[in-house]
Tab-separated table of C-alpha atoms in Angstrom:
chain	number	residue	atom	x	y	z
A	213	MET	CA	12.998	-150.827	-20.525
A	214	GLY	CA	10.431	-148.060	-20.524
A	215	ALA	CA	8.955	-149.094	-17.303
A	216	THR	CA	12.233	-149.041	-15.565
A	217	LEU	CA	13.176	-145.616	-16.882
A	218	LEU	CA	9.822	-144.264	-15.884
A	219	ALA	CA	10.231	-145.637	-12.209
A	220	LEU	CA	13.804	-144.152	-12.009
A	221	LEU	CA	12.789	-140.960	-13.269
A	222	SER	CA	9.596	-140.882	-10.899
A	223	GLY	CA	12.081	-141.897	-7.851
A	224	ILE	CA	14.503	-139.142	-8.724
A	225	GLY	CA	11.691	-136.547	-9.125
A	226	ILE	CA	10.311	-137.747	-5.630
A	227	TRP	CA	13.807	-137.497	-4.012
A	228	ARG	CA	14.265	-134.046	-5.351
A	229	LEU	CA	10.691	-132.797	-4.343
A	230	SER	CA	11.371	-134.029	-0.825
A	231	ARG	CA	14.714	-132.505	-0.517
A	232	GLU	CA	13.238	-129.253	-1.681
A	233	SER	CA	10.321	-129.493	0.929
A	234	VAL	CA	12.619	-130.033	3.762
A	235	GLY	CA	14.969	-127.229	2.696
A	236	SER	CA	11.956	-125.008	2.622
A	237	LEU	CA	10.824	-126.021	6.154
A	238	LEU	CA	14.348	-125.210	7.555
A	239	VAL	CA	14.218	-121.717	6.118
A	240	LEU	CA	10.775	-121.060	7.498
A	241	GLY	CA	11.551	-122.023	11.156
A	242	GLU	CA	11.990	-119.602	14.004
A	243	VAL	CA	13.228	-119.600	17.405
A	244	LEU	CA	10.900	-118.035	19.681
A	245	PRO	CA	10.697	-117.648	23.374
A	246	VAL	CA	8.348	-119.986	25.248
A	247	SER	CA	6.748	-116.900	27.086
A	248	GLY	CA	7.044	-113.036	27.376
A	249	LEU	CA	8.326	-113.408	31.002
A	250	SER	CA	11.723	-111.871	31.487
A	251	GLY	CA	14.703	-114.058	32.641
A	252	VAL	CA	16.363	-117.029	30.890
A	253	GLN	CA	14.123	-119.642	29.721
A	254	ALA	CA	15.815	-122.989	30.044
A	255	PHE	CA	15.339	-126.675	30.052
A	256	PRO	CA	12.249	-127.070	27.838
A	257	ALA	CA	10.416	-130.490	28.233
A	258	LEU	CA	7.503	-131.189	25.800
A	259	SER	CA	4.474	-133.119	27.393
A	260	PRO	CA	3.772	-136.706	26.239
A	261	ASP	CA	0.865	-135.586	24.230
A	262	GLY	CA	3.073	-132.899	22.727
A	263	ASN	CA	0.433	-129.895	23.546
A	264	GLN	CA	2.336	-128.270	26.511
A	265	VAL	CA	5.877	-127.475	27.185
A	266	ALA	CA	7.458	-127.419	30.983
A	267	PHE	CA	10.384	-125.100	31.324
A	268	VAL	CA	12.670	-123.185	33.844
A	269	ILE	CA	12.819	-119.364	34.101
A	270	GLU	CA	16.137	-118.452	35.709
A	271	GLY	CA	16.856	-114.979	37.034
A	272	ARG	CA	15.929	-112.527	39.857
A	273	GLN	CA	12.345	-111.998	38.745
A	274	ASN	CA	9.801	-115.170	38.786
A	275	PRO	CA	12.398	-117.835	38.821
A	276	GLY	CA	10.734	-121.286	39.066
A	277	ILE	CA	9.264	-124.357	36.777
A	278	TYR	CA	6.436	-123.281	34.470
A	279	THR	CA	4.003	-124.825	31.917
A	280	THR	CA	2.263	-123.412	28.935
A	281	LEU	CA	0.159	-124.635	26.036
A	282	ILE	CA	2.084	-124.718	22.728
A	283	GLY	CA	1.226	-121.506	21.012
A	284	GLY	CA	-0.640	-120.574	24.280
A	285	GLU	CA	-0.058	-116.961	25.835
A	286	LYS	CA	-0.225	-117.176	29.600
A	287	PRO	CA	2.338	-119.652	31.295
A	288	LEU	CA	1.254	-121.376	34.566
A	289	GLN	CA	3.940	-120.902	37.361
A	290	LEU	CA	4.284	-124.279	39.300
A	291	THR	CA	7.072	-123.466	41.583
A	292	SER	CA	8.972	-120.198	42.520
A	293	ASN	CA	12.383	-121.357	43.708
A	294	ALA	CA	15.324	-120.251	41.887
A	295	GLY	CA	17.324	-123.525	42.354
A	296	ASP	CA	14.545	-125.630	40.637
A	297	SER	CA	15.585	-127.156	37.168
A	298	SER	CA	15.220	-129.922	34.779
A	299	PRO	CA	11.412	-130.396	34.300
A	300	THR	CA	10.565	-133.863	33.278
A	301	TRP	CA	6.951	-135.082	32.433
A	302	SER	CA	5.404	-138.297	33.802
A	303	PRO	CA	4.424	-140.745	30.896
A	304	ASN	CA	0.866	-139.999	31.504
A	305	GLY	CA	1.316	-136.016	31.534
A	306	GLY	CA	-0.372	-135.689	35.072
A	307	GLN	CA	2.985	-134.740	37.203
A	308	ILE	CA	6.373	-133.141	36.554
A	309	ALA	CA	9.469	-134.246	38.172
A	310	PHE	CA	12.260	-131.701	38.832
A	311	THR	CA	15.511	-131.123	40.784
A	312	ARG	CA	15.926	-128.693	43.450
A	313	PHE	CA	19.341	-127.492	44.405
A	314	SER	CA	19.405	-125.527	47.928
A	315	ILE	CA	22.533	-123.718	49.313
A	316	ASN	CA	21.738	-124.070	53.181
A	317	PRO	CA	21.825	-126.870	53.870
A	318	ARG	CA	23.601	-127.871	50.702
A	319	GLN	CA	21.611	-130.512	48.964
A	320	LEU	CA	19.707	-131.790	45.892
A	321	SER	CA	16.322	-132.759	45.999
A	322	ILE	CA	13.987	-134.568	43.333
A	323	CYS	CA	10.583	-133.170	43.761
A	324	VAL	CA	7.332	-133.897	41.704
A	325	ILE	CA	4.188	-131.562	41.285
A	326	PRO	CA	0.997	-132.026	39.654
A	327	ALA	CA	1.101	-130.582	36.143
A	328	LEU	CA	-1.922	-128.262	36.649
A	329	GLY	CA	-0.379	-126.904	39.957
A	330	GLY	CA	-0.548	-128.053	43.514
A	331	THR	CA	1.457	-129.392	46.328
A	332	GLU	CA	5.161	-130.370	45.628
A	333	HIS	CA	6.232	-133.409	46.986
A	334	LYS	CA	9.895	-134.194	47.670
A	335	LEU	CA	11.105	-137.902	46.711
A	336	TYR	CA	14.798	-138.065	47.576
A	337	THR	CA	17.246	-135.651	49.024
A	338	LEU	CA	21.083	-135.991	48.999
A	339	PRO	CA	23.923	-133.735	49.911
A	340	TYR	CA	26.089	-132.146	47.185
A	341	THR	CA	29.534	-130.287	46.805
A	342	ASP	CA	30.143	-127.594	44.302
A	343	CYS	CA	31.764	-130.109	42.075
A	344	ILE	CA	28.671	-132.139	41.485
A	345	ARG	CA	26.544	-129.040	41.168
A	346	PHE	CA	25.060	-129.298	37.680
A	347	HIS	CA	21.753	-129.367	35.913
A	348	THR	CA	20.633	-133.026	35.879
A	349	GLN	CA	18.406	-134.633	33.241
A	350	MET	CA	15.847	-137.076	34.548
A	351	ALA	CA	13.478	-139.527	33.114
A	352	VAL	CA	10.523	-140.970	34.580
A	353	ALA	CA	9.843	-144.844	34.272
A	354	PRO	CA	6.583	-145.783	32.550
A	355	CYS	CA	5.086	-147.221	35.639
A	356	GLY	CA	5.440	-143.830	37.278
C-alpha cells in the first residue's frame, strides 16, 4: 500500500510540475516579426533542419520571397516579384518552391529557386480567373 501511495503522489507531482512548466512557456512566448523590413511578412515556412525560415514580404517596397536564419539579422531576398507567394522548402533544404501570380497574362506559375539565391526556374504555368486567385499551400515530395 505504501509503494502504491508513493507512486500515486509522485505521478501527481510530476503531472502538476509539467503543467506549470508548459504554462510558464506560454506566458514567456512573444510574437516577433521575422525581419525589420517594411511590409507585411506572411507565409513563413521553416527549413527542414529548423535553422532558417522562408517568408513573403507583401507591399510596395521590397516585395518577394526571403530567407533568414532563425535569430539572424539580415534576410536574403530571393525574388522581387509582388505576385510571389507560399514558399515551401524542398526536403533537403536546397531549394524553395513558390507560386507566382501574374496579371498580364493572367496566370499562376509554380517556380523553384535555390535556397541560397540564384536563377529561378518555372516548373508549371496555368491560366487563372479571379475566382481561383488565392494563396496556395504546396508540398514538395521527398524525392524532390
